[in-house]
Every structure is written in structure tokens, then in C-alpha cells.
PDB file of C-alpha atoms in Angstrom:
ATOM      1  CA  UNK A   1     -60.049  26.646  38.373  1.00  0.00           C
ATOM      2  CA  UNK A   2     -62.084  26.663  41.739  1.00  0.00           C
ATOM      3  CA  UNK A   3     -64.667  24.108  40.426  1.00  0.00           C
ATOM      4  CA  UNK A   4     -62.432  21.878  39.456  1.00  0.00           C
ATOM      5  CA  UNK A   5     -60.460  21.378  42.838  1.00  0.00           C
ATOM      6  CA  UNK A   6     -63.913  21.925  44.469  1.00  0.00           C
ATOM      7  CA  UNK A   7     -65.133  18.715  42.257  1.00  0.00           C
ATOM      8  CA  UNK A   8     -61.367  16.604  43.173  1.00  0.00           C
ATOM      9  CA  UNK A   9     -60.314  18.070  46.693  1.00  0.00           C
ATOM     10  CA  UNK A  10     -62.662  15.310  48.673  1.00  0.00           C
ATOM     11  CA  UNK A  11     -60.882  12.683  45.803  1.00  0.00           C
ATOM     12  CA  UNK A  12     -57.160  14.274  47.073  1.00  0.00           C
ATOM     13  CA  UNK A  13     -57.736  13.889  50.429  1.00  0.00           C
ATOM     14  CA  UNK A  14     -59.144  10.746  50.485  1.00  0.00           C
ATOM     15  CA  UNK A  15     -56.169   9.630  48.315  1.00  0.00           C
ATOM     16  CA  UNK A  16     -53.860  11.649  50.591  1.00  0.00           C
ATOM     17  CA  UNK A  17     -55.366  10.026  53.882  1.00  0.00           C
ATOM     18  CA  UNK A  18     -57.667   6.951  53.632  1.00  0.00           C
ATOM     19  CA  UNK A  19     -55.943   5.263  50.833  1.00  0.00           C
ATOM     20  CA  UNK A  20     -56.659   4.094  47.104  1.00  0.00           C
ATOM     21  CA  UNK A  21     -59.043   0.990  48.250  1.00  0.00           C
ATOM     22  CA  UNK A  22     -61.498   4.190  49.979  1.00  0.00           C
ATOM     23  CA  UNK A  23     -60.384   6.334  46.992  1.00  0.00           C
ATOM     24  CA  UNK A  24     -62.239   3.384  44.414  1.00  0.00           C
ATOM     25  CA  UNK A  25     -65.547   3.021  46.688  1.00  0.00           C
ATOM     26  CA  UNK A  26     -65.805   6.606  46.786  1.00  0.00           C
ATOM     27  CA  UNK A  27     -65.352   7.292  43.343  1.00  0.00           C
ATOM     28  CA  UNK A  28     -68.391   4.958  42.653  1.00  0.00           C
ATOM     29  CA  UNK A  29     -70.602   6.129  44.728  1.00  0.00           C
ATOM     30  CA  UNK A  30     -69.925  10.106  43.347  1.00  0.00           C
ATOM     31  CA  UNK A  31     -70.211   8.549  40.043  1.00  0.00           C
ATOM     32  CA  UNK A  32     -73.524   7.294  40.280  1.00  0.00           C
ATOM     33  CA  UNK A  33     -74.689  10.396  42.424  1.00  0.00           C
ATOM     34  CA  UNK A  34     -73.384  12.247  39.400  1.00  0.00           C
ATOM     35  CA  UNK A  35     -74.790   9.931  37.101  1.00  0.00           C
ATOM     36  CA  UNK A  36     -78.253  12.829  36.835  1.00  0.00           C
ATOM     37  CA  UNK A  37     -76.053  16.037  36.203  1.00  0.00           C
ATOM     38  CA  UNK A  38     -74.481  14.774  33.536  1.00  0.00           C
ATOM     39  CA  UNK A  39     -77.678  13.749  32.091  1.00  0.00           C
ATOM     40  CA  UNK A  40     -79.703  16.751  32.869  1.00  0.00           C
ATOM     41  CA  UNK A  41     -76.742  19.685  34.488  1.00  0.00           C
ATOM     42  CA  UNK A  42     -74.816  19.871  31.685  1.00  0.00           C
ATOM     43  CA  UNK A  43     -77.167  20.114  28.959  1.00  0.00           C
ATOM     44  CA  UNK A  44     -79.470  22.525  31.023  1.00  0.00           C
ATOM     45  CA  UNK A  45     -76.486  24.819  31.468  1.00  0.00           C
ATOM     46  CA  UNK A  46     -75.724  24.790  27.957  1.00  0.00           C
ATOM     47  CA  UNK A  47     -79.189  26.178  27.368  1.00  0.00           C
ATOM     48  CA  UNK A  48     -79.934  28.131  30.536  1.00  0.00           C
ATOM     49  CA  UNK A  49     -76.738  30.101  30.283  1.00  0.00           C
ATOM     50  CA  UNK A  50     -77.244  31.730  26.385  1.00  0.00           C
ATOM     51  CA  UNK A  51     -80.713  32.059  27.749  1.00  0.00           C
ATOM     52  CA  UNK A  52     -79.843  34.119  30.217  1.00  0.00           C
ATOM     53  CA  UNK A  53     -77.513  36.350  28.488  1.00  0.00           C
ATOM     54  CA  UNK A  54     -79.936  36.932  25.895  1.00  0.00           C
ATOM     55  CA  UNK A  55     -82.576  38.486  28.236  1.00  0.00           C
ATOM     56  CA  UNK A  56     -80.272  39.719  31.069  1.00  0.00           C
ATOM     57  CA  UNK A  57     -81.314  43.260  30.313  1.00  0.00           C
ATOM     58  CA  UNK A  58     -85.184  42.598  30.957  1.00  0.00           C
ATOM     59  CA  UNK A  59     -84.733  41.342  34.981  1.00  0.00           C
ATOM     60  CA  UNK A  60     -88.811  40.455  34.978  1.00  0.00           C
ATOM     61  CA  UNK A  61     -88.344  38.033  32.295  1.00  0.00           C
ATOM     62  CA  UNK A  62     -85.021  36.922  33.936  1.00  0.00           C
ATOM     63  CA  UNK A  63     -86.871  36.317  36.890  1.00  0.00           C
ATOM     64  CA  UNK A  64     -89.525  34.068  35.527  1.00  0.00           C
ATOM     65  CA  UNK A  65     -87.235  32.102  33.553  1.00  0.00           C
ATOM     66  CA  UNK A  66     -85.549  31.256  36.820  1.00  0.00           C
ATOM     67  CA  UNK A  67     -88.884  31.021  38.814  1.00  0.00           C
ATOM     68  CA  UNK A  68     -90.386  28.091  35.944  1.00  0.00           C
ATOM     69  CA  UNK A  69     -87.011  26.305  35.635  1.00  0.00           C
ATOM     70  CA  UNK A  70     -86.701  26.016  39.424  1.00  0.00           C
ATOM     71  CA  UNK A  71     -90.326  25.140  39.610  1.00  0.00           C
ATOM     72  CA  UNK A  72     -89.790  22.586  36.502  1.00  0.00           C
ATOM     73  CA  UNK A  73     -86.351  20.960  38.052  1.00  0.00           C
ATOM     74  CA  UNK A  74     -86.737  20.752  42.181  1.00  0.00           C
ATOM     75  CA  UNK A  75     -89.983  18.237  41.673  1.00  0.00           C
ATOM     76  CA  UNK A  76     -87.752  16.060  39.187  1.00  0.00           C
ATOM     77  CA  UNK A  77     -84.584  16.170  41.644  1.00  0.00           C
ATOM     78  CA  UNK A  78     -85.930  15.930  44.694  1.00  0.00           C
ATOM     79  CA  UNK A  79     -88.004  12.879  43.766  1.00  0.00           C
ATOM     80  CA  UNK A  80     -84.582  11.014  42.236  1.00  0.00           C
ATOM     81  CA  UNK A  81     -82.827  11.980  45.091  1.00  0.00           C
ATOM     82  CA  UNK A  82     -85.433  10.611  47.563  1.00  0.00           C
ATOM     83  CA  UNK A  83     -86.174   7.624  44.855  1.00  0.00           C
ATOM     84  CA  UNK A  84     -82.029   6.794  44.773  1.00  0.00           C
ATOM     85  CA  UNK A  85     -82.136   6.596  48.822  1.00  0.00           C
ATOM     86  CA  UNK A  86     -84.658   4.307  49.370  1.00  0.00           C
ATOM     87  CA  UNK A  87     -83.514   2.323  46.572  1.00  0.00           C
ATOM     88  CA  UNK A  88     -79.730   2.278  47.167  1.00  0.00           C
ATOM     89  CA  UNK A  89     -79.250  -1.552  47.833  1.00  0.00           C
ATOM     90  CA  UNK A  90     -80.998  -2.627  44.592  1.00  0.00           C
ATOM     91  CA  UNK A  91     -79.206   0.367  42.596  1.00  0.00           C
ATOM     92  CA  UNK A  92     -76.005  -0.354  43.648  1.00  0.00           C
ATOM     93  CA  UNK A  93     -76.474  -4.471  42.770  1.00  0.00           C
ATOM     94  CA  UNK A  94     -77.844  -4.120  39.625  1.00  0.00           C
ATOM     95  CA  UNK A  95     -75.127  -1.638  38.426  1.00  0.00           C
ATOM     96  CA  UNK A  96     -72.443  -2.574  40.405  1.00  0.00           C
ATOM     97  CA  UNK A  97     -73.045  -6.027  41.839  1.00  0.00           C
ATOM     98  CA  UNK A  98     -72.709  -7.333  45.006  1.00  0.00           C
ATOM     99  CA  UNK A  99     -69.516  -6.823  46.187  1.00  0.00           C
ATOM    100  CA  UNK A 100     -69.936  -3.361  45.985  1.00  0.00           C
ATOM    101  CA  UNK A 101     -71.898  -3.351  48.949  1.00  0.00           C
ATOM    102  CA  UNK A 102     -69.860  -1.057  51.149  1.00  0.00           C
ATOM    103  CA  UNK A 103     -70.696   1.963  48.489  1.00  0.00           C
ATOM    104  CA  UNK A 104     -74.183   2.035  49.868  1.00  0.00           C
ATOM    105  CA  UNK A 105     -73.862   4.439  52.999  1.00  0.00           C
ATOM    106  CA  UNK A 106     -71.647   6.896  50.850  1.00  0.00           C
ATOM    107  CA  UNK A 107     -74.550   6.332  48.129  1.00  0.00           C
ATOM    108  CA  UNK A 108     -76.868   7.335  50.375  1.00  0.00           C
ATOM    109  CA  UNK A 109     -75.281  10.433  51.757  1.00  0.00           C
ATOM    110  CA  UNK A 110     -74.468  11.997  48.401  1.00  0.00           C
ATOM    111  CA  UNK A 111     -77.463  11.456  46.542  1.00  0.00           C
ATOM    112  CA  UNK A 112     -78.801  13.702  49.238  1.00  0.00           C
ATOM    113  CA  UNK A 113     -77.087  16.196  47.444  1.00  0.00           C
ATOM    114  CA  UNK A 114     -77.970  15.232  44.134  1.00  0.00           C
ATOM    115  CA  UNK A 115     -80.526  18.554  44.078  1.00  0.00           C
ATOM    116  CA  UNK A 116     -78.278  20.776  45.088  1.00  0.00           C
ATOM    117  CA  UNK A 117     -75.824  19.767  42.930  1.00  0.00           C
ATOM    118  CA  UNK A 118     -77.693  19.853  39.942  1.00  0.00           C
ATOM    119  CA  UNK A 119     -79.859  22.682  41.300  1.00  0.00           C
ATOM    120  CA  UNK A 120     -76.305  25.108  41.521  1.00  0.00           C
ATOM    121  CA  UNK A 121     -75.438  24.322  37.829  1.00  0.00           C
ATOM    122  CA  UNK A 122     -78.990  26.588  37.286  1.00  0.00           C
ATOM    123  CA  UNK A 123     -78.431  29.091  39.678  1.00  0.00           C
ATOM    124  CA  UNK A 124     -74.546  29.184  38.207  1.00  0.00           C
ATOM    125  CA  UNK A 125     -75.966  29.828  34.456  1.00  0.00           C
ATOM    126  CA  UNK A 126     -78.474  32.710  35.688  1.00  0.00           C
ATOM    127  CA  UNK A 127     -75.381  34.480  37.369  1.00  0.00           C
ATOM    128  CA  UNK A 128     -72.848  34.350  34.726  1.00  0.00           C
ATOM    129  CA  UNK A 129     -75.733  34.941  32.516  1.00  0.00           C
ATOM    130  CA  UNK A 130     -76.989  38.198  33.734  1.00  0.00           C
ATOM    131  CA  UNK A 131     -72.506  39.249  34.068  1.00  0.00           C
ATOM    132  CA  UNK A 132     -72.071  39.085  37.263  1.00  0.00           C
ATOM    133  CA  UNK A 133     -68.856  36.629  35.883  1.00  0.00           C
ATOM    134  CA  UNK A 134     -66.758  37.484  39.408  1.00  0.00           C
ATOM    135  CA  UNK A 135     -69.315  36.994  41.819  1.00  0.00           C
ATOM    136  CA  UNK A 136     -69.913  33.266  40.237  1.00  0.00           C
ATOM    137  CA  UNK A 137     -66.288  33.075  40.835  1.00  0.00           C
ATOM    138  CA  UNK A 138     -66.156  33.840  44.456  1.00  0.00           C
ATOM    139  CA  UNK A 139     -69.431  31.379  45.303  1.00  0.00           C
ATOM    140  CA  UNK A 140     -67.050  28.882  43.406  1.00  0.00           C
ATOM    141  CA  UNK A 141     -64.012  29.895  45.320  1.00  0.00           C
ATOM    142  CA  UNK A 142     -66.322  29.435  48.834  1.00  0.00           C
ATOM    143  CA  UNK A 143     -67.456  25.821  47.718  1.00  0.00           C
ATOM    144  CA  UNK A 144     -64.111  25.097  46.925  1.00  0.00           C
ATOM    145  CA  UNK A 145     -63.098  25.386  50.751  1.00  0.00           C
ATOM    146  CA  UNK A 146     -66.075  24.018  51.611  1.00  0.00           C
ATOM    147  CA  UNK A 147     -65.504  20.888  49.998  1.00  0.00           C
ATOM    148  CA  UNK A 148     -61.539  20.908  50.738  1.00  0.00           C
ATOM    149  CA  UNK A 149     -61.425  21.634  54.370  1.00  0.00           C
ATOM    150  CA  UNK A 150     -65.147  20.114  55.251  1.00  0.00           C
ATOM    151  CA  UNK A 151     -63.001  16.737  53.836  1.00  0.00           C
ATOM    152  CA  UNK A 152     -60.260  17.435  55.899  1.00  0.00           C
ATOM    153  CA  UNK A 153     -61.969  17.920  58.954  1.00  0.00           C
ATOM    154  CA  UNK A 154     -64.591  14.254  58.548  1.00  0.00           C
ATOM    155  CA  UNK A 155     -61.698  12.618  57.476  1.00  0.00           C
ATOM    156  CA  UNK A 156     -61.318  10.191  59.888  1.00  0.00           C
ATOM    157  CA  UNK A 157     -64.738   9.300  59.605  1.00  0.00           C
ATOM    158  CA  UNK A 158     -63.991   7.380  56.487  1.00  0.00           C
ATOM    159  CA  UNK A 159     -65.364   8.061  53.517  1.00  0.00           C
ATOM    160  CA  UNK A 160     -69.001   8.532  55.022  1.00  0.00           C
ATOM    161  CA  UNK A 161     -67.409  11.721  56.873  1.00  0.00           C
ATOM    162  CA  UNK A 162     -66.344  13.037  53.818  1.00  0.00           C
ATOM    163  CA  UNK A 163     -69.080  12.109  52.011  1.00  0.00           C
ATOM    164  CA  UNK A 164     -71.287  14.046  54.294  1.00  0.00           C
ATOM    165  CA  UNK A 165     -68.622  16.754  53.625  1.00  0.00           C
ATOM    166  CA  UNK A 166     -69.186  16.784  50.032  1.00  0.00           C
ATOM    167  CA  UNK A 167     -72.875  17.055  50.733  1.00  0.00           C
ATOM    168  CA  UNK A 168     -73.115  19.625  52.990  1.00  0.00           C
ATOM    169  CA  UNK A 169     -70.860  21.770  50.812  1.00  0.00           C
ATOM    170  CA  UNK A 170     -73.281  21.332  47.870  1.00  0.00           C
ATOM    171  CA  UNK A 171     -76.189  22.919  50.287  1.00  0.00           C
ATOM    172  CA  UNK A 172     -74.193  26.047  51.202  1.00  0.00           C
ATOM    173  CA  UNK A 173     -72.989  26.447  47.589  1.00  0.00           C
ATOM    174  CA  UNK A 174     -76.544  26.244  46.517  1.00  0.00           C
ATOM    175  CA  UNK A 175     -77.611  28.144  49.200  1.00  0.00           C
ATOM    176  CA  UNK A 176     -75.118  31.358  48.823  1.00  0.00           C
ATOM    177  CA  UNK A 177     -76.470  30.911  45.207  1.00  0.00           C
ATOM    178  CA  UNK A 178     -79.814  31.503  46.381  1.00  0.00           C
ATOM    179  CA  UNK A 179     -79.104  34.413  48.726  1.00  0.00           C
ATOM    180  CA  UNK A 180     -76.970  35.939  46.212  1.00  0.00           C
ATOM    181  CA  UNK A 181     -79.951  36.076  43.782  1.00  0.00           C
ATOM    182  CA  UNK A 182     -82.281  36.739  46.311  1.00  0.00           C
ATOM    183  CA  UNK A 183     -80.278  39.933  47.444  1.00  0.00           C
ATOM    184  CA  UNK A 184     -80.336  40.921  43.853  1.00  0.00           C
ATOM    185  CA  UNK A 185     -83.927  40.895  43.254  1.00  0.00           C
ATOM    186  CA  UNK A 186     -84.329  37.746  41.262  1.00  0.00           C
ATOM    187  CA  UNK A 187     -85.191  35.076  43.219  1.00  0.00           C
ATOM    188  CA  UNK A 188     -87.647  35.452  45.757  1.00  0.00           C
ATOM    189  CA  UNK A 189     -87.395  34.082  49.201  1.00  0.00           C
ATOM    190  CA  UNK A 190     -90.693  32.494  49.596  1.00  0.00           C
ATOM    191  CA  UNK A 191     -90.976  31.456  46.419  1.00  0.00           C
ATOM    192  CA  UNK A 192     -88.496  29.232  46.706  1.00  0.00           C
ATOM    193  CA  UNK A 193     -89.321  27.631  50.235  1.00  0.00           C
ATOM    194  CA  UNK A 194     -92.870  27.241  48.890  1.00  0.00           C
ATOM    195  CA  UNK A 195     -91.521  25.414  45.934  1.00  0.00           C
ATOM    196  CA  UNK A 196     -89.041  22.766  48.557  1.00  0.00           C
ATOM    197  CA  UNK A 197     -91.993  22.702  50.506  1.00  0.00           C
ATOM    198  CA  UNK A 198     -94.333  21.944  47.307  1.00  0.00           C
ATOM    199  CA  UNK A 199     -92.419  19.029  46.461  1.00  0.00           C
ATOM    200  CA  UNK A 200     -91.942  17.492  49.024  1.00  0.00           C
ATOM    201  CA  UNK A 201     -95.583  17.398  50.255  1.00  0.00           C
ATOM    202  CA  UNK A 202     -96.268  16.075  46.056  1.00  0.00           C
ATOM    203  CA  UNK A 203     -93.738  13.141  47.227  1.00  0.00           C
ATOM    204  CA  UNK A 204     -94.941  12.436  50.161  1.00  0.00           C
TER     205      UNK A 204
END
């Protein structure tokens, strides 16, 4: 229930507010931000999470599953995300065409967010997988307002305001994720800056 308004509450508002014209530029560029989790999110989650339940009751082999995915996925995601950027213009023409032109900025912005978003479909299966079923629920319930009321607030920036919305609420949902693990004992704090850090030094 939270995901899905927290995945259609920056469509409603833009709806609501900017009008259908925005509504159909948005919509493209989240659909070709999205384009990579529902490649690679959806079927990782679909492994990650039986995974995880199978071995929740050993936490040192929970915590090295997560440790090698994360160290397997960030490299991957941050270089498409960084890749999509720089590209935008030529993605957006080949796919698109040309009068599609105006998607680029909001293209831009969101694919930004592309590792987060993916990254919190990982860091969602290891929760629910190791029960902590309610706890997934209230991250959910926090993106949810992030994405609804961050919307709200940029909306009269267009659909660039609420496309950095959308994007900054993917990096605190990820990042409560991350906390929330870290709290717990399975994620480790500077394993995971090392691994950001890693990358983007590899990319560079």
C-alpha cells in the first residue's frame, strides 16, 4: 500500500497541479529511469528475498550475502547512472526522438537516483528477509511522504522540482535502509562508504 502511492504520489500531484501535458513528459522520463529496475530490481528481489529467508538465522552469512551483492550491484549502478547523464541527449533521441527534448533535465535528475532506487529493492529483500516485515513497512510508509509532500512542496518548480523530489526521496529511503541495517549489525558503516567511494574512483 505505501509503495505504491510512494511510486504514483509525484504522478498525482503533477496531474493535480501542472497538468496532463507535464504529467506525459514526466512519465517518460521515470520510465526510462526505471527502465534498469525492471531489468535488474525485480528479478534480484525475487532471488535476494528467498535468499534471505533461507539463511536469516545465521546473521554472518546474512551479512556477507549483503556485503557481495552490494559490492556486485553499486559498481554496475553507479556507472549506468553516471553513463545515462552524460548521455541523456542521445538516449532520449534515439528512444524517443526529437521532440522529446524537454524530458532531458527531468532525465537527468532521476537517473541520479537510479542507484538508490534499485539499490533499496536489495536492502528491502534483506529486511523482509531476515522478518523484520513491519519495520520494511514503516521505511515504506517514510518514503511515501517523502515522495508525496517533497512533490508538493517543488511543485511549482515544474516537473524538474519534483523530479528532484522524487530523487531525493529515493536517497533517504535508501539511506534509512542503510542505517536501519547498520543499527542491526548487518551492514557495516564503512564498508559501505568504502564501497561508494570504490566506485566512483573505478569510474572516474
Amino acid at each position: 500500500f505505501f509503495n505504491y502511492f510512494a511510486r504514483n504520489g509525484d504522478y498525482f500531484i503533477i496531474s493535480k497541479f501542472l497538468g496532463m501535458e507535464q504529467l506525459g513528459l514526466y512519465s517518460r522520463a521515470y520510465t526510462l529511469m526505471n527502465a534498469v529496475d525492471r531489468i535488474l530490481g525485480m528479478v534480484m528481489q525475487k532471488v535476494m528475498f528467498p535468499t534471505f529467508s533461507e539463511i536469516q538465522n545465521n546473521k554472518n552469512i546474512v551479512i556477507k550475502v549483503l556485503d557481495r551483492s552490494l559490492g556486485l550491484l553499486l559498481p554496475m549502478l553507479i556507472f549506468a547512472s553516471i553513463y545515462c547523464y552524460i548521455y541523456s541527449e542521445a538516449i532520449i533521441t534515439i528512444i524517443l526522438g526529437k521532440k522529446w527534448l524537454d524530458v532531458i533535465i527531468p532525465f537527468q535528475i532521476l537517473v541520479l537516483g537510479m542507484t538508490f532506487r534499485v539499490g533499496y529493492r536489495l536492502l528491502a529483500s534483506c529486511i523482509k528477509g531476515i522478518g523484520k516485515v513491519y519495520q520494511n513497512s514503516f521505511l515504506q510508509f517514510i518514503y511515501m511522504l517523502s515522495v508525496i509532500i517533497g512533490s508538493y512542496l517543488l511543485k511549482d518548480s515544474g516537473i524538474i522540482g519534483i523530479s528532484i523530489a522524487v530523487c531525493f526521496a529515493l536517497f533517504v529511503h535508501f539511506l534509512f535502509q542503510s542505517i536501519y541495517l547498520i543499527k542491526k549489525g548487518y551492514l557495516y558503516k564503512k564498508k559501505i562508504f568504502e564501497k561508494i567511494f570504490f566506485c566512483f574512483s573505478i569510474i572516474s
